[in-house]
Short mmCIF file of N, CA and C in Angstrom, two decimals:
data_model
loop_
_atom_site.label_atom_id
_atom_site.label_comp_id
_atom_site.label_asym_id
_atom_site.label_seq_id
_atom_site.Cartn_x
_atom_site.Cartn_y
_atom_site.Cartn_z
N UNK A 20 -49.19 58.04 126.27
CA UNK A 20 -47.85 57.53 126.39
C UNK A 20 -47.71 56.84 127.74
N UNK A 21 -47.22 55.62 127.75
CA UNK A 21 -46.95 54.87 128.97
C UNK A 21 -45.46 54.89 129.24
N UNK A 22 -45.07 55.13 130.50
CA UNK A 22 -43.65 55.14 130.86
C UNK A 22 -43.42 54.29 132.09
N UNK A 23 -42.25 53.68 132.15
CA UNK A 23 -41.80 52.96 133.32
C UNK A 23 -41.04 53.97 134.16
N UNK A 24 -41.70 54.51 135.18
CA UNK A 24 -41.12 55.58 135.97
C UNK A 24 -41.66 55.51 137.39
N UNK A 25 -40.78 55.70 138.35
CA UNK A 25 -41.17 55.75 139.75
C UNK A 25 -40.81 57.12 140.31
N UNK A 26 -41.65 57.59 141.22
CA UNK A 26 -41.38 58.86 141.89
C UNK A 26 -39.98 58.84 142.48
N UNK A 27 -39.22 59.91 142.29
CA UNK A 27 -37.87 60.01 142.82
C UNK A 27 -37.79 61.21 143.77
N UNK A 28 -37.66 60.98 145.08
CA UNK A 28 -37.64 62.10 146.03
C UNK A 28 -36.45 63.04 145.82
N UNK A 29 -35.40 62.56 145.19
CA UNK A 29 -34.25 63.42 144.90
C UNK A 29 -34.61 64.45 143.84
N UNK A 30 -35.53 64.09 142.96
CA UNK A 30 -35.97 64.97 141.88
C UNK A 30 -37.50 65.11 141.95
N UNK A 31 -38.00 65.53 143.09
CA UNK A 31 -39.46 65.59 143.28
C UNK A 31 -40.13 66.56 142.32
N UNK A 32 -39.53 67.71 142.09
CA UNK A 32 -40.13 68.67 141.17
C UNK A 32 -40.23 68.10 139.76
N UNK A 33 -39.16 67.47 139.29
CA UNK A 33 -39.17 66.85 137.96
C UNK A 33 -40.18 65.70 137.90
N UNK A 34 -40.25 64.91 138.98
CA UNK A 34 -41.21 63.80 139.02
C UNK A 34 -42.62 64.33 138.90
N UNK A 35 -42.92 65.42 139.60
CA UNK A 35 -44.26 66.01 139.54
C UNK A 35 -44.55 66.64 138.19
N UNK A 36 -43.57 67.28 137.59
CA UNK A 36 -43.77 67.90 136.28
C UNK A 36 -44.06 66.86 135.22
N UNK A 37 -43.37 65.73 135.29
CA UNK A 37 -43.57 64.66 134.31
C UNK A 37 -45.03 64.19 134.27
N UNK A 38 -45.72 64.29 135.41
CA UNK A 38 -47.12 63.86 135.48
C UNK A 38 -47.98 64.54 134.42
N UNK A 39 -47.64 65.75 134.04
CA UNK A 39 -48.42 66.48 133.05
C UNK A 39 -48.30 65.92 131.64
N UNK A 40 -47.32 65.06 131.40
CA UNK A 40 -47.03 64.60 130.04
C UNK A 40 -47.18 63.11 129.82
N UNK A 41 -47.55 62.38 130.85
CA UNK A 41 -47.62 60.93 130.76
C UNK A 41 -49.06 60.48 130.93
N UNK A 42 -49.47 59.48 130.16
CA UNK A 42 -50.84 58.95 130.26
C UNK A 42 -50.95 57.79 131.22
N UNK A 43 -49.87 56.99 131.32
CA UNK A 43 -49.94 55.78 132.14
C UNK A 43 -48.56 55.51 132.74
N UNK A 44 -48.53 55.30 134.06
CA UNK A 44 -47.28 55.01 134.77
C UNK A 44 -47.16 53.53 135.09
N UNK A 45 -46.00 52.98 134.85
CA UNK A 45 -45.64 51.65 135.32
C UNK A 45 -44.59 51.90 136.39
N UNK A 46 -44.97 51.72 137.63
CA UNK A 46 -44.13 52.07 138.77
C UNK A 46 -43.51 50.81 139.38
N UNK A 47 -42.29 50.48 138.97
CA UNK A 47 -41.63 49.27 139.48
C UNK A 47 -41.17 49.41 140.92
N UNK A 48 -41.19 50.60 141.44
CA UNK A 48 -40.80 50.80 142.84
C UNK A 48 -41.95 50.42 143.77
N UNK A 49 -43.18 50.60 143.32
CA UNK A 49 -44.34 50.30 144.15
C UNK A 49 -44.23 50.96 145.51
N UNK A 50 -44.72 50.28 146.51
CA UNK A 50 -44.61 50.77 147.88
C UNK A 50 -43.52 50.02 148.63
N UNK A 51 -42.76 49.19 147.88
CA UNK A 51 -41.70 48.40 148.50
C UNK A 51 -40.31 48.96 148.25
N UNK A 52 -40.19 49.92 147.33
CA UNK A 52 -38.88 50.51 147.05
C UNK A 52 -37.88 49.45 146.60
N UNK A 53 -38.39 48.36 146.04
CA UNK A 53 -37.59 47.19 145.74
C UNK A 53 -36.44 47.38 144.78
N UNK A 54 -36.50 48.36 143.91
CA UNK A 54 -35.40 48.55 142.96
C UNK A 54 -34.34 49.51 143.47
N UNK A 55 -34.57 50.13 144.61
CA UNK A 55 -33.68 51.20 145.05
C UNK A 55 -32.93 50.95 146.35
N UNK A 56 -33.10 49.82 146.97
CA UNK A 56 -32.46 49.58 148.27
C UNK A 56 -31.54 48.38 148.20
N UNK A 57 -30.55 48.34 149.09
CA UNK A 57 -29.61 47.22 149.06
C UNK A 57 -30.30 45.89 149.37
N UNK A 58 -30.02 44.86 148.60
CA UNK A 58 -30.69 43.58 148.80
C UNK A 58 -30.40 42.94 150.15
N UNK A 59 -29.31 43.31 150.80
CA UNK A 59 -28.98 42.70 152.09
C UNK A 59 -29.61 43.45 153.26
N UNK A 60 -30.48 44.46 152.99
CA UNK A 60 -31.14 45.21 154.05
C UNK A 60 -32.63 45.32 153.77
N UNK A 61 -33.39 44.22 153.93
CA UNK A 61 -34.81 44.23 153.59
C UNK A 61 -35.63 45.28 154.34
N UNK A 62 -35.23 45.69 155.53
CA UNK A 62 -36.01 46.70 156.25
C UNK A 62 -35.98 48.05 155.54
N UNK A 63 -35.00 48.27 154.67
CA UNK A 63 -34.91 49.54 153.93
C UNK A 63 -35.73 49.50 152.64
N UNK A 64 -36.43 48.40 152.41
CA UNK A 64 -37.16 48.25 151.16
C UNK A 64 -38.54 48.90 151.19
N UNK A 65 -38.90 49.57 152.25
CA UNK A 65 -40.25 50.10 152.34
C UNK A 65 -40.26 51.60 152.49
N UNK A 66 -41.14 52.25 151.76
CA UNK A 66 -41.28 53.70 151.84
C UNK A 66 -41.97 54.05 153.16
N UNK A 67 -41.42 55.01 153.87
CA UNK A 67 -42.02 55.45 155.12
C UNK A 67 -41.95 56.97 155.23
N UNK A 68 -42.73 57.50 156.13
CA UNK A 68 -42.78 58.89 156.56
C UNK A 68 -42.81 59.87 155.37
N UNK A 69 -41.83 60.75 155.26
CA UNK A 69 -41.86 61.82 154.25
C UNK A 69 -41.80 61.26 152.82
N UNK A 70 -40.99 60.24 152.59
CA UNK A 70 -40.91 59.66 151.24
C UNK A 70 -42.23 59.01 150.87
N UNK A 71 -42.84 58.32 151.83
CA UNK A 71 -44.15 57.71 151.61
C UNK A 71 -45.18 58.79 151.27
N UNK A 72 -45.21 59.85 152.07
CA UNK A 72 -46.18 60.93 151.86
C UNK A 72 -46.01 61.59 150.50
N UNK A 73 -44.76 61.86 150.12
CA UNK A 73 -44.50 62.49 148.82
C UNK A 73 -44.94 61.57 147.68
N UNK A 74 -44.67 60.28 147.83
CA UNK A 74 -45.07 59.33 146.77
C UNK A 74 -46.58 59.23 146.68
N UNK A 75 -47.26 59.14 147.81
CA UNK A 75 -48.73 59.07 147.81
C UNK A 75 -49.31 60.32 147.13
N UNK A 76 -48.77 61.49 147.46
CA UNK A 76 -49.24 62.73 146.85
C UNK A 76 -49.01 62.73 145.34
N UNK A 77 -47.86 62.23 144.91
CA UNK A 77 -47.53 62.13 143.49
C UNK A 77 -48.54 61.23 142.77
N UNK A 78 -48.84 60.08 143.36
CA UNK A 78 -49.80 59.15 142.76
C UNK A 78 -51.19 59.80 142.70
N UNK A 79 -51.61 60.41 143.81
CA UNK A 79 -52.93 61.05 143.82
C UNK A 79 -53.02 62.14 142.76
N UNK A 80 -51.97 62.91 142.58
CA UNK A 80 -51.97 63.95 141.56
C UNK A 80 -52.11 63.33 140.16
N UNK A 81 -51.36 62.27 139.90
CA UNK A 81 -51.45 61.61 138.60
C UNK A 81 -52.86 61.07 138.36
N UNK A 82 -53.47 60.48 139.38
CA UNK A 82 -54.81 59.92 139.22
C UNK A 82 -55.86 61.02 139.07
N UNK A 83 -55.67 62.16 139.76
CA UNK A 83 -56.58 63.30 139.59
C UNK A 83 -56.54 63.82 138.14
N UNK A 84 -55.38 63.72 137.52
CA UNK A 84 -55.22 64.14 136.13
C UNK A 84 -55.67 63.06 135.15
N UNK A 85 -56.29 62.02 135.67
CA UNK A 85 -56.82 60.90 134.89
C UNK A 85 -55.72 60.08 134.22
N UNK A 86 -54.60 59.96 134.89
CA UNK A 86 -53.52 59.10 134.40
C UNK A 86 -53.73 57.70 134.95
N UNK A 87 -53.30 56.71 134.21
CA UNK A 87 -53.34 55.33 134.69
C UNK A 87 -52.11 55.04 135.52
N UNK A 88 -52.22 54.02 136.37
CA UNK A 88 -51.14 53.72 137.29
C UNK A 88 -51.07 52.23 137.57
N UNK A 89 -49.87 51.64 137.40
CA UNK A 89 -49.64 50.22 137.68
C UNK A 89 -48.53 50.13 138.72
N UNK A 90 -48.89 49.68 139.91
CA UNK A 90 -47.95 49.58 141.03
C UNK A 90 -47.39 48.17 141.12
N UNK A 91 -46.10 48.03 140.79
CA UNK A 91 -45.42 46.74 140.90
C UNK A 91 -44.65 46.74 142.22
N UNK A 92 -44.99 45.81 143.09
CA UNK A 92 -44.38 45.74 144.41
C UNK A 92 -43.48 44.52 144.49
N UNK A 93 -42.21 44.76 144.25
CA UNK A 93 -41.19 43.72 144.24
C UNK A 93 -40.69 43.52 145.67
N UNK A 94 -40.98 42.38 146.24
CA UNK A 94 -40.56 42.10 147.61
C UNK A 94 -39.11 41.59 147.63
N UNK A 95 -38.42 41.74 148.77
CA UNK A 95 -37.01 41.37 148.85
C UNK A 95 -36.75 39.88 149.00
N UNK A 96 -37.77 39.06 148.74
CA UNK A 96 -37.66 37.61 148.88
C UNK A 96 -38.29 36.96 147.65
N UNK A 97 -38.06 35.66 147.41
CA UNK A 97 -38.78 34.98 146.34
C UNK A 97 -40.30 35.03 146.60
N UNK A 98 -41.11 35.01 145.55
CA UNK A 98 -42.55 35.12 145.71
C UNK A 98 -43.11 34.08 146.68
N UNK A 99 -42.59 32.87 146.63
CA UNK A 99 -43.08 31.81 147.52
C UNK A 99 -42.90 32.18 149.00
N UNK A 100 -42.00 33.11 149.30
CA UNK A 100 -41.73 33.50 150.67
C UNK A 100 -42.34 34.85 151.05
N UNK A 101 -43.12 35.46 150.16
CA UNK A 101 -43.77 36.73 150.48
C UNK A 101 -44.78 36.47 151.60
N UNK A 102 -44.69 37.25 152.67
CA UNK A 102 -45.54 37.04 153.84
C UNK A 102 -46.88 37.77 153.69
N UNK A 103 -47.81 37.44 154.54
CA UNK A 103 -49.09 38.14 154.60
C UNK A 103 -48.87 39.60 154.95
N UNK A 104 -47.92 39.87 155.83
CA UNK A 104 -47.62 41.24 156.24
C UNK A 104 -47.13 42.04 155.03
N UNK A 105 -46.23 41.48 154.25
CA UNK A 105 -45.72 42.16 153.06
C UNK A 105 -46.84 42.40 152.04
N UNK A 106 -47.67 41.40 151.81
CA UNK A 106 -48.77 41.54 150.85
C UNK A 106 -49.76 42.61 151.31
N UNK A 107 -50.09 42.62 152.59
CA UNK A 107 -51.05 43.62 153.07
C UNK A 107 -50.49 45.03 153.01
N UNK A 108 -49.18 45.19 153.23
CA UNK A 108 -48.56 46.51 153.09
C UNK A 108 -48.78 47.04 151.67
N UNK A 109 -48.47 46.22 150.68
CA UNK A 109 -48.61 46.64 149.28
C UNK A 109 -50.07 46.90 148.92
N UNK A 110 -50.96 45.99 149.29
CA UNK A 110 -52.36 46.12 148.92
C UNK A 110 -53.05 47.27 149.64
N UNK A 111 -52.80 47.44 150.93
CA UNK A 111 -53.45 48.53 151.68
C UNK A 111 -53.01 49.88 151.13
N UNK A 112 -51.73 50.03 150.84
CA UNK A 112 -51.25 51.29 150.24
C UNK A 112 -51.90 51.53 148.89
N UNK A 113 -51.94 50.51 148.07
CA UNK A 113 -52.57 50.63 146.75
C UNK A 113 -54.02 51.07 146.88
N UNK A 114 -54.75 50.45 147.80
CA UNK A 114 -56.17 50.78 147.95
C UNK A 114 -56.40 52.19 148.48
N UNK A 115 -55.43 52.76 149.18
CA UNK A 115 -55.59 54.14 149.63
C UNK A 115 -55.76 55.09 148.46
N UNK A 116 -55.15 54.78 147.32
CA UNK A 116 -55.15 55.71 146.17
C UNK A 116 -55.84 55.16 144.92
N UNK A 117 -56.26 53.94 144.94
CA UNK A 117 -56.83 53.25 143.77
C UNK A 117 -57.94 54.06 143.11
N UNK A 118 -57.97 54.01 141.77
CA UNK A 118 -59.10 54.52 141.01
C UNK A 118 -59.47 53.49 139.95
N UNK A 119 -60.25 53.87 138.95
CA UNK A 119 -60.67 52.90 137.94
C UNK A 119 -59.62 52.65 136.86
N UNK A 120 -58.46 53.29 136.94
CA UNK A 120 -57.39 53.08 135.96
C UNK A 120 -56.08 52.75 136.67
N UNK A 121 -56.18 52.02 137.78
CA UNK A 121 -54.96 51.64 138.52
C UNK A 121 -54.96 50.14 138.76
N UNK A 122 -53.75 49.60 138.87
CA UNK A 122 -53.56 48.16 138.98
C UNK A 122 -52.43 47.89 139.97
N UNK A 123 -52.42 46.69 140.54
CA UNK A 123 -51.38 46.33 141.49
C UNK A 123 -50.86 44.93 141.17
N UNK A 124 -49.59 44.71 141.49
CA UNK A 124 -48.93 43.42 141.28
C UNK A 124 -47.90 43.24 142.36
N UNK A 125 -47.81 42.04 142.91
CA UNK A 125 -46.80 41.71 143.92
C UNK A 125 -45.97 40.57 143.36
N UNK A 126 -44.65 40.72 143.43
CA UNK A 126 -43.77 39.65 142.96
C UNK A 126 -42.57 39.55 143.89
N UNK A 127 -41.78 38.52 143.68
CA UNK A 127 -40.54 38.36 144.42
C UNK A 127 -39.41 39.10 143.73
N UNK A 128 -38.26 39.09 144.37
CA UNK A 128 -37.09 39.79 143.85
C UNK A 128 -36.75 39.33 142.44
N UNK A 129 -36.81 40.28 141.49
CA UNK A 129 -36.51 40.06 140.07
C UNK A 129 -37.31 38.91 139.46
N UNK A 130 -38.57 38.76 139.88
CA UNK A 130 -39.43 37.70 139.35
C UNK A 130 -40.54 38.29 138.49
N UNK A 131 -40.17 39.15 137.57
CA UNK A 131 -41.13 39.72 136.64
C UNK A 131 -41.52 38.69 135.59
N UNK A 132 -42.64 38.94 134.95
CA UNK A 132 -43.02 38.12 133.80
C UNK A 132 -43.76 36.85 134.16
N UNK A 133 -44.18 36.69 135.39
CA UNK A 133 -44.91 35.51 135.81
C UNK A 133 -46.26 35.94 136.38
N UNK A 134 -47.24 35.08 136.27
CA UNK A 134 -48.56 35.35 136.82
C UNK A 134 -48.59 34.83 138.26
N UNK A 135 -48.19 35.68 139.18
CA UNK A 135 -48.22 35.32 140.59
C UNK A 135 -49.55 35.77 141.18
N UNK A 136 -50.32 34.84 141.67
CA UNK A 136 -51.61 35.16 142.27
C UNK A 136 -51.55 34.97 143.78
N UNK A 137 -52.25 35.81 144.47
CA UNK A 137 -52.35 35.72 145.93
C UNK A 137 -53.83 35.70 146.29
N UNK A 138 -54.22 34.97 147.34
CA UNK A 138 -55.63 34.95 147.73
C UNK A 138 -56.15 36.34 148.11
N UNK A 139 -55.26 37.21 148.57
CA UNK A 139 -55.67 38.57 148.96
C UNK A 139 -56.24 39.36 147.78
N UNK A 140 -55.84 39.02 146.56
CA UNK A 140 -56.36 39.72 145.38
C UNK A 140 -57.87 39.58 145.24
N UNK A 141 -58.43 38.51 145.80
CA UNK A 141 -59.87 38.24 145.67
C UNK A 141 -60.69 38.86 146.80
N UNK A 142 -60.09 39.67 147.64
CA UNK A 142 -60.81 40.28 148.76
C UNK A 142 -62.00 41.09 148.26
N UNK A 143 -63.15 40.85 148.82
CA UNK A 143 -64.38 41.54 148.43
C UNK A 143 -64.55 42.82 149.24
N UNK A 144 -63.68 43.78 149.01
CA UNK A 144 -63.67 45.02 149.79
C UNK A 144 -64.69 46.03 149.27
N UNK A 145 -65.14 45.87 148.05
CA UNK A 145 -66.15 46.76 147.49
C UNK A 145 -65.55 47.99 146.83
N UNK A 146 -66.34 49.02 146.71
CA UNK A 146 -65.95 50.27 146.05
C UNK A 146 -65.62 51.33 147.09
N UNK A 147 -64.72 52.26 146.76
CA UNK A 147 -64.40 53.32 147.73
C UNK A 147 -65.60 54.23 147.98
N UNK A 148 -65.75 54.65 149.23
CA UNK A 148 -66.83 55.58 149.58
C UNK A 148 -66.28 56.95 149.97
N UNK A 149 -64.96 57.04 150.09
CA UNK A 149 -64.33 58.32 150.42
C UNK A 149 -62.88 58.30 149.94
N UNK A 150 -62.21 59.39 150.13
CA UNK A 150 -60.79 59.48 149.80
C UNK A 150 -59.97 59.05 151.02
N UNK A 151 -58.70 58.82 150.80
CA UNK A 151 -57.79 58.52 151.89
C UNK A 151 -57.84 59.68 152.89
N UNK A 152 -57.83 59.34 154.18
CA UNK A 152 -57.81 60.38 155.21
C UNK A 152 -57.04 59.88 156.42
N UNK A 153 -56.56 60.83 157.20
CA UNK A 153 -55.82 60.49 158.41
C UNK A 153 -56.81 60.29 159.54
N UNK A 154 -56.57 59.27 160.36
CA UNK A 154 -57.47 58.93 161.44
C UNK A 154 -56.68 58.21 162.53
N UNK A 155 -56.65 58.74 163.73
CA UNK A 155 -56.01 58.09 164.87
C UNK A 155 -54.53 57.80 164.63
N UNK A 156 -53.85 58.67 163.89
CA UNK A 156 -52.43 58.52 163.63
C UNK A 156 -52.08 57.69 162.41
N UNK A 157 -53.08 57.03 161.83
CA UNK A 157 -52.86 56.20 160.64
C UNK A 157 -53.62 56.82 159.46
N UNK A 158 -53.49 56.19 158.30
CA UNK A 158 -54.24 56.62 157.12
C UNK A 158 -55.21 55.51 156.77
N UNK A 159 -56.40 55.90 156.37
CA UNK A 159 -57.37 54.87 155.99
C UNK A 159 -58.24 55.37 154.85
N UNK A 160 -58.88 54.40 154.22
CA UNK A 160 -59.88 54.68 153.20
C UNK A 160 -60.98 53.67 153.39
N UNK A 161 -62.21 54.16 153.38
CA UNK A 161 -63.37 53.30 153.61
C UNK A 161 -63.95 52.84 152.27
N UNK A 162 -64.41 51.59 152.27
CA UNK A 162 -65.01 50.97 151.10
C UNK A 162 -66.40 50.47 151.47
N UNK A 163 -67.19 50.12 150.47
CA UNK A 163 -68.56 49.66 150.75
C UNK A 163 -68.58 48.39 151.59
N UNK A 164 -67.50 47.61 151.57
CA UNK A 164 -67.47 46.39 152.37
C UNK A 164 -66.12 46.21 153.07
N UNK A 165 -65.45 47.31 153.39
CA UNK A 165 -64.18 47.14 154.07
C UNK A 165 -63.46 48.44 154.33
N UNK A 166 -62.27 48.29 154.88
CA UNK A 166 -61.41 49.43 155.22
C UNK A 166 -59.97 49.05 154.89
N UNK A 167 -59.24 49.98 154.28
CA UNK A 167 -57.79 49.84 154.07
C UNK A 167 -57.12 50.78 155.07
N UNK A 168 -56.15 50.25 155.82
CA UNK A 168 -55.47 51.02 156.86
C UNK A 168 -53.96 50.90 156.65
N UNK A 169 -53.25 52.04 156.77
CA UNK A 169 -51.79 52.05 156.62
C UNK A 169 -51.17 52.91 157.71
N UNK A 170 -50.12 52.38 158.32
CA UNK A 170 -49.28 53.17 159.22
C UNK A 170 -47.92 53.31 158.53
N UNK A 171 -47.63 54.47 157.94
CA UNK A 171 -46.38 54.66 157.21
C UNK A 171 -45.19 55.07 158.09
N UNK A 172 -45.39 55.14 159.39
CA UNK A 172 -44.30 55.55 160.28
C UNK A 172 -43.17 54.53 160.26
N UNK A 173 -41.96 55.01 160.36
CA UNK A 173 -40.81 54.09 160.42
C UNK A 173 -40.54 53.64 161.85
N UNK A 174 -41.21 54.26 162.85
CA UNK A 174 -40.90 53.90 164.24
C UNK A 174 -42.09 53.87 165.19
N UNK A 175 -43.19 54.55 164.89
CA UNK A 175 -44.31 54.64 165.83
C UNK A 175 -45.41 53.64 165.54
N UNK A 176 -45.92 53.03 166.61
CA UNK A 176 -47.12 52.21 166.53
C UNK A 176 -48.30 53.06 166.98
N UNK A 177 -49.50 52.72 166.50
CA UNK A 177 -50.70 53.45 166.88
C UNK A 177 -51.79 52.47 167.26
N UNK A 178 -52.53 52.79 168.32
CA UNK A 178 -53.69 52.01 168.71
C UNK A 178 -54.90 52.62 168.02
N UNK A 179 -55.64 51.80 167.30
CA UNK A 179 -56.75 52.26 166.48
C UNK A 179 -58.03 51.63 166.99
N UNK A 180 -59.05 52.45 167.21
CA UNK A 180 -60.39 51.95 167.55
C UNK A 180 -61.07 51.53 166.26
N UNK A 181 -61.57 50.30 166.24
CA UNK A 181 -62.20 49.77 165.02
C UNK A 181 -63.71 49.68 165.20
N UNK A 182 -64.46 49.91 164.13
CA UNK A 182 -65.90 49.67 164.20
C UNK A 182 -66.16 48.16 164.27
N UNK A 183 -67.29 47.79 164.81
CA UNK A 183 -67.64 46.37 164.91
C UNK A 183 -68.01 45.83 163.54
N UNK A 184 -67.94 44.53 163.39
CA UNK A 184 -68.42 43.88 162.19
C UNK A 184 -67.40 43.65 161.10
N UNK A 185 -66.11 43.68 161.43
CA UNK A 185 -65.07 43.47 160.43
C UNK A 185 -64.18 42.30 160.81
N UNK A 186 -63.57 41.69 159.80
CA UNK A 186 -62.57 40.65 160.00
C UNK A 186 -61.42 40.94 159.05
N UNK A 187 -60.24 40.38 159.34
CA UNK A 187 -59.14 40.57 158.42
C UNK A 187 -59.28 39.60 157.25
N UNK A 188 -58.36 39.63 156.32
CA UNK A 188 -58.46 38.79 155.12
C UNK A 188 -58.32 37.31 155.40
N UNK A 189 -57.92 36.97 156.62
CA UNK A 189 -57.66 35.58 156.95
C UNK A 189 -58.68 35.03 157.94
N UNK A 190 -59.79 35.78 158.13
CA UNK A 190 -60.89 35.33 158.96
C UNK A 190 -60.83 35.73 160.42
N UNK A 191 -59.78 36.41 160.84
CA UNK A 191 -59.64 36.82 162.24
C UNK A 191 -60.47 38.08 162.51
N UNK A 192 -61.07 38.15 163.68
CA UNK A 192 -61.86 39.32 164.07
C UNK A 192 -61.01 40.17 165.02
N UNK A 193 -60.51 41.30 164.53
CA UNK A 193 -59.69 42.16 165.38
C UNK A 193 -60.56 43.11 166.20
N UNK A 194 -59.93 43.71 167.19
CA UNK A 194 -60.59 44.81 167.88
C UNK A 194 -61.26 44.42 169.16
N UNK A 195 -61.92 45.39 169.77
CA UNK A 195 -62.30 46.68 169.21
C UNK A 195 -61.14 47.66 169.07
N UNK A 196 -59.99 47.30 169.66
CA UNK A 196 -58.79 48.10 169.45
C UNK A 196 -57.74 47.24 168.76
N UNK A 197 -56.95 47.90 167.95
CA UNK A 197 -55.92 47.19 167.19
C UNK A 197 -54.66 48.02 167.22
N UNK A 198 -53.53 47.39 167.46
CA UNK A 198 -52.25 48.09 167.39
C UNK A 198 -51.70 47.94 165.98
N UNK A 199 -51.51 49.09 165.32
CA UNK A 199 -50.90 49.10 163.99
C UNK A 199 -49.42 49.38 164.18
N UNK A 200 -48.56 48.37 164.01
CA UNK A 200 -47.12 48.60 164.18
C UNK A 200 -46.57 49.57 163.14
N UNK A 201 -45.38 50.06 163.37
CA UNK A 201 -44.71 50.89 162.39
C UNK A 201 -44.63 50.14 161.07
N UNK A 202 -44.77 50.88 159.99
CA UNK A 202 -44.68 50.33 158.64
C UNK A 202 -45.58 49.10 158.49
N UNK A 203 -46.89 49.32 158.54
CA UNK A 203 -47.81 48.19 158.40
C UNK A 203 -49.05 48.60 157.62
N UNK A 204 -49.65 47.61 157.03
CA UNK A 204 -50.92 47.80 156.32
C UNK A 204 -51.87 46.70 156.72
N UNK A 205 -53.17 47.01 156.63
CA UNK A 205 -54.18 46.03 157.01
C UNK A 205 -55.43 46.26 156.18
N UNK A 206 -56.02 45.17 155.72
CA UNK A 206 -57.31 45.24 155.04
C UNK A 206 -58.34 44.54 155.90
N UNK A 207 -59.46 45.21 156.12
CA UNK A 207 -60.57 44.63 156.87
C UNK A 207 -61.77 44.51 155.95
N UNK A 208 -62.50 43.40 156.09
CA UNK A 208 -63.67 43.12 155.27
C UNK A 208 -64.87 42.99 156.19
N UNK A 209 -66.03 43.46 155.73
CA UNK A 209 -67.25 43.33 156.52
C UNK A 209 -67.60 41.88 156.75
N UNK A 210 -68.05 41.58 157.96
CA UNK A 210 -68.40 40.19 158.31
C UNK A 210 -69.75 39.80 157.76
#
């Protein structure tokens, strides 16, 4: 059974219980909270801190139970105006929990039903080599040819030591230290 359902922190117990009865989730909230925040306050459109952690745990539990997962990340702007920062937030979060039955989509405000492609979708990050883990104040997951990094804090930035030999999705070589601002995601690819 496939359902259109997003984790609801107000009903966390019910959200977690539902996981036992669903085969595939279509999550229109994604990591952008796009359906639940006021349109005139785009900074409130992103899951952070405790809500982010609870949602990540919910997704991981569903995937451990071999449920499928489709993360729709509706940004607070038209698709043509979605920034690299917004795209990397959605993709880095998705890659933290991705398995072989999960999918991601980024669209603009109420722009469902269109094939919106982004160059970031073609990133050659490889296969996961570990699970998501906390490192230097941020969360990361290592891949055979890259790293997904997320800072879910609503207020704290973290300085992260990076291994050599990586570039971002746009060809820039960061590091050896990188400041991850509050509420940010980053994908690094092997050079």
